[in-house]
Tab-separated table of C-alpha atoms in Angstrom:
chain	number	residue	atom	x	y	z
A	1	UNK	CA	63.388	52.714	62.662
A	2	UNK	CA	62.071	56.247	62.656
A	3	UNK	CA	64.647	59.019	63.127
A	4	UNK	CA	62.507	60.671	65.857
A	5	UNK	CA	60.196	58.575	67.833
A	6	UNK	CA	57.371	59.581	70.107
A	7	UNK	CA	54.493	57.960	71.795
A	8	UNK	CA	51.465	59.247	69.719
A	9	UNK	CA	49.179	59.028	72.834
A	10	UNK	CA	46.588	60.420	73.213
A	11	UNK	CA	47.341	61.550	76.751
A	12	UNK	CA	44.042	62.414	78.516
A	13	UNK	CA	44.687	64.307	81.744
A	14	UNK	CA	42.608	66.460	84.055
A	15	UNK	CA	43.228	70.175	84.473
A	16	UNK	CA	46.020	70.779	86.942
A	17	UNK	CA	47.798	67.543	86.245
A	18	UNK	CA	51.491	67.115	85.413
A	19	UNK	CA	52.255	65.251	82.270
A	20	UNK	CA	55.563	64.181	80.685
A	21	UNK	CA	56.370	63.430	77.108
A	22	UNK	CA	59.330	61.526	75.896
A	23	UNK	CA	61.165	61.381	72.637
A	24	UNK	CA	64.210	59.458	71.296
A	25	UNK	CA	66.289	60.284	68.195
A	26	UNK	CA	68.526	57.909	66.279
A	27	UNK	CA	70.913	60.253	64.458
A	28	UNK	CA	73.969	61.192	66.606
A	29	UNK	CA	74.662	64.097	64.144
A	30	UNK	CA	71.529	65.844	65.599
A	31	UNK	CA	72.687	69.217	66.751
A	32	UNK	CA	69.724	71.127	68.040
A	33	UNK	CA	66.505	70.037	69.651
A	34	UNK	CA	63.120	71.600	69.965
A	35	UNK	CA	59.550	71.037	71.132
A	36	UNK	CA	56.927	72.440	68.797
A	37	UNK	CA	53.256	72.629	69.412
A	38	UNK	CA	50.658	71.986	66.641
A	39	UNK	CA	46.982	72.775	66.969
A	40	UNK	CA	44.503	70.952	64.778
A	41	UNK	CA	44.809	72.011	61.125
A	42	UNK	CA	47.346	74.633	61.960
A	43	UNK	CA	51.072	75.054	61.369
A	44	UNK	CA	53.567	74.013	64.149
A	45	UNK	CA	54.758	76.729	66.471
A	46	UNK	CA	57.984	76.682	68.405
A	47	UNK	CA	57.353	75.948	72.083
A	48	UNK	CA	60.952	75.872	73.330
A	49	UNK	CA	64.450	74.883	72.424
A	50	UNK	CA	65.962	72.048	74.495
A	51	UNK	CA	69.422	72.169	76.051
A	52	UNK	CA	71.560	69.645	77.832
A	53	UNK	CA	71.482	71.699	80.923
A	54	UNK	CA	67.704	71.580	80.925
A	55	UNK	CA	65.658	74.699	80.537
A	56	UNK	CA	62.321	75.903	81.919
A	57	UNK	CA	59.742	78.298	80.615
A	58	UNK	CA	56.939	78.842	82.998
A	59	UNK	CA	55.047	75.593	83.371
A	60	UNK	CA	57.153	73.868	80.751
A	61	UNK	CA	60.508	72.158	81.381
A	62	UNK	CA	62.538	70.452	78.620
A	63	UNK	CA	65.454	68.191	79.114
A	64	UNK	CA	68.030	66.632	76.782
A	65	UNK	CA	70.233	63.583	77.367
A	66	UNK	CA	72.664	63.350	74.504
A	67	UNK	CA	74.223	60.081	75.757
A	68	UNK	CA	70.884	58.365	75.650
A	69	UNK	CA	69.592	60.380	72.690
A	70	UNK	CA	66.490	61.218	74.712
A	71	UNK	CA	64.414	64.396	75.040
A	72	UNK	CA	61.611	65.100	77.405
A	73	UNK	CA	58.992	67.729	78.043
A	74	UNK	CA	57.204	68.223	81.383
A	75	UNK	CA	54.084	70.300	81.592
A	76	UNK	CA	52.978	71.242	85.159
A	77	UNK	CA	49.514	72.432	86.129
A	78	UNK	CA	47.939	71.557	82.750
A	79	UNK	CA	45.478	73.979	81.282
A	80	UNK	CA	42.660	73.289	78.891
A	81	UNK	CA	44.507	75.462	76.412
A	82	UNK	CA	47.539	73.064	76.553
A	83	UNK	CA	45.450	70.559	74.434
A	84	UNK	CA	47.418	70.069	71.293
A	85	UNK	CA	49.917	67.794	69.532
A	86	UNK	CA	53.498	68.277	70.787
A	87	UNK	CA	56.166	67.599	68.313
A	88	UNK	CA	59.698	66.564	69.061
A	89	UNK	CA	62.033	67.978	66.515
A	90	UNK	CA	65.724	67.631	65.866
A	91	UNK	CA	67.929	69.746	63.577
A	92	UNK	CA	70.732	67.860	61.808
A	93	UNK	CA	74.203	69.401	62.072
A	94	UNK	CA	75.129	71.632	59.108
A	95	UNK	CA	71.993	71.034	57.159
A	96	UNK	CA	69.384	73.161	58.747
A	97	UNK	CA	66.983	70.317	58.177
A	98	UNK	CA	64.351	69.700	60.797
A	99	UNK	CA	63.268	66.093	61.461
A	100	UNK	CA	59.861	65.812	63.102
A	101	UNK	CA	58.543	63.136	65.374
A	102	UNK	CA	54.979	61.878	64.763
A	103	UNK	CA	53.809	64.016	67.698
A	104	UNK	CA	52.128	63.257	71.025
A	105	UNK	CA	48.542	64.336	71.442
A	106	UNK	CA	47.498	65.869	74.726
A	107	UNK	CA	43.904	66.373	75.727
A	108	UNK	CA	43.381	68.261	78.975
A	109	UNK	CA	39.880	67.860	80.358
A	110	UNK	CA	38.022	69.945	82.866
B	21	UNK	CA	58.685	87.317	65.800
B	22	UNK	CA	59.366	86.672	62.061
B	23	UNK	CA	56.307	86.109	59.901
B	24	UNK	CA	55.929	83.711	57.033
B	25	UNK	CA	52.824	83.857	54.790
B	26	UNK	CA	51.447	81.292	52.457
B	27	UNK	CA	48.944	81.582	49.646
B	28	UNK	CA	46.483	80.191	49.061
B	29	UNK	CA	45.452	78.858	52.433
B	30	UNK	CA	43.348	76.138	50.756
B	31	UNK	CA	42.672	74.875	47.311
B	32	UNK	CA	40.394	72.353	45.732
B	33	UNK	CA	41.097	71.284	42.190
B	34	UNK	CA	40.384	68.637	39.670
B	35	UNK	CA	42.759	65.748	39.011
B	36	UNK	CA	45.406	66.744	36.416
B	37	UNK	CA	45.531	70.389	37.379
B	38	UNK	CA	48.721	72.139	38.389
B	39	UNK	CA	48.655	74.117	41.626
B	40	UNK	CA	51.058	76.799	42.756
B	41	UNK	CA	51.680	77.605	46.379
B	42	UNK	CA	53.529	80.731	47.441
B	43	UNK	CA	55.650	81.138	50.545
B	44	UNK	CA	56.729	84.603	51.560
B	45	UNK	CA	58.954	85.771	54.370
B	46	UNK	CA	57.625	89.125	55.575
B	47	UNK	CA	60.079	91.708	56.813
B	48	UNK	CA	63.113	89.422	56.598
B	49	UNK	CA	65.153	87.769	53.961
B	50	UNK	CA	65.339	84.071	53.663
B	51	UNK	CA	67.894	82.524	51.373
B	52	UNK	CA	66.729	79.091	52.546
B	53	UNK	CA	63.172	77.902	52.798
B	54	UNK	CA	61.833	74.427	53.297
B	55	UNK	CA	58.717	72.699	52.062
B	56	UNK	CA	56.933	70.117	54.088
B	57	UNK	CA	54.017	67.917	53.646
B	58	UNK	CA	51.757	66.505	56.293
B	59	UNK	CA	49.145	63.778	55.801
B	60	UNK	CA	46.378	63.270	58.379
B	61	UNK	CA	47.584	61.966	61.730
B	62	UNK	CA	51.182	61.861	60.487
B	63	UNK	CA	54.095	64.034	61.174
B	64	UNK	CA	55.617	66.752	58.872
B	65	UNK	CA	57.823	65.310	56.255
B	66	UNK	CA	60.521	67.454	54.634
B	67	UNK	CA	60.031	67.452	50.824
B	68	UNK	CA	62.747	69.827	49.728
B	69	UNK	CA	65.088	72.676	50.599
B	70	UNK	CA	64.558	75.741	48.562
B	71	UNK	CA	67.676	77.811	47.847
B	72	UNK	CA	67.483	81.386	46.553
B	73	UNK	CA	69.172	81.629	43.156
B	74	UNK	CA	69.891	77.929	42.791
B	75	UNK	CA	68.174	74.578	42.379
B	76	UNK	CA	66.191	73.085	45.203
B	77	UNK	CA	67.399	70.054	47.061
B	78	UNK	CA	64.849	67.229	47.131
B	79	UNK	CA	64.526	64.576	49.787
B	80	UNK	CA	64.665	60.964	48.775
B	81	UNK	CA	61.479	59.800	47.227
B	82	UNK	CA	60.207	63.231	46.260
B	83	UNK	CA	59.916	63.678	42.548
B	84	UNK	CA	61.485	66.943	41.465
B	85	UNK	CA	59.555	67.057	38.220
B	86	UNK	CA	56.257	66.722	39.995
B	87	UNK	CA	57.027	69.238	42.792
B	88	UNK	CA	58.664	72.179	41.083
B	89	UNK	CA	60.274	74.655	43.397
B	90	UNK	CA	61.303	78.180	42.400
B	91	UNK	CA	63.074	80.548	44.814
B	92	UNK	CA	63.656	83.621	42.634
B	93	UNK	CA	63.873	86.233	45.269
B	94	UNK	CA	65.052	86.555	48.916
B	95	UNK	CA	61.477	86.635	50.140
B	96	UNK	CA	59.649	84.235	47.924
B	97	UNK	CA	59.647	80.519	47.216
B	98	UNK	CA	56.942	78.783	45.183
B	99	UNK	CA	55.920	75.113	45.088
B	100	UNK	CA	53.994	73.913	42.036
B	101	UNK	CA	52.351	70.557	42.256
B	102	UNK	CA	52.140	69.493	38.641
B	103	UNK	CA	49.299	67.278	37.347
B	104	UNK	CA	47.966	66.847	40.830
B	105	UNK	CA	46.212	63.632	41.763
B	106	UNK	CA	44.064	62.694	44.716
B	107	UNK	CA	47.001	61.126	46.484
B	108	UNK	CA	48.709	64.574	46.457
B	109	UNK	CA	45.900	65.890	48.719
B	110	UNK	CA	47.721	66.994	51.847
B	111	UNK	CA	48.705	69.915	54.041
B	112	UNK	CA	51.739	71.705	52.548
B	113	UNK	CA	53.688	73.920	54.900
B	114	UNK	CA	56.714	76.078	54.203
B	115	UNK	CA	59.216	77.435	56.606
B	116	UNK	CA	61.980	79.989	56.489
B	117	UNK	CA	65.210	80.630	58.306
B	118	UNK	CA	65.740	84.228	59.374
B	119	UNK	CA	68.971	85.617	58.097
B	120	UNK	CA	70.603	88.879	59.098
B	121	UNK	CA	70.966	91.139	55.970
B	122	UNK	CA	74.127	92.639	57.560
B	123	UNK	CA	76.092	89.654	58.752
B	124	UNK	CA	74.393	86.882	56.801
B	125	UNK	CA	74.175	84.937	60.079
B	126	UNK	CA	71.201	82.579	60.104
B	127	UNK	CA	68.977	81.780	63.079
B	128	UNK	CA	68.497	78.164	64.051
B	129	UNK	CA	64.752	78.775	64.342
B	130	UNK	CA	62.551	77.978	61.403
B	131	UNK	CA	59.443	80.107	61.047
B	132	UNK	CA	56.449	78.304	59.614
B	133	UNK	CA	53.829	79.570	57.252
B	134	UNK	CA	50.154	78.899	58.075
B	135	UNK	CA	50.055	76.046	55.537
B	136	UNK	CA	48.034	75.291	52.447
B	137	UNK	CA	45.441	72.591	52.434
B	138	UNK	CA	45.199	70.918	49.016
B	139	UNK	CA	42.315	68.650	48.087
B	140	UNK	CA	42.440	67.080	44.655
B	141	UNK	CA	39.176	65.561	43.406
């Protein structure tokens, strides 16, 4: 079983749509949680950290459920520029190591 | 935000050649850097943790004699792929953790370099 699992997609949505990505992690020692965005042939860039209380950054909302070991990302009012691969990432306690999910590909179409 | 550079951005070499990739933290010190590898349509896989002034810590399945890591200064880590073969062709990315030079406190955020694309013929 992969440590961080994501549906690879692709998710094809029209502009303006709301889309949700899910992620599960298996290691209960996971301490911190993130969503990264990776464009084709580029390095990943931090999109947002994820907290149990839920957090929002503009059109993006992230949620963490520690009991279920489940992380989500909601994108509202999708833009063409949101097309990318979204990586679910966990940081193991006391190691600083980041464990990446396979990524979910989003294609926003006009 | 913090910036990490990598050099070269891409390299094409013949099988059997050794290739050195540099990772630099710009304007901040990083006692810990990480090296990742990403094959097409796959996720980033951590190869090793590079520690300034000490030996790197390798992940299971990563050959330390094949992937030599040197972290000789607070701002530079190098990864050398020795005797590269076509199966080593991949996207190599480093990251660095921002550390306060005053308190030594480390950020949770890893800052990624732009990556190095290696093609071994």
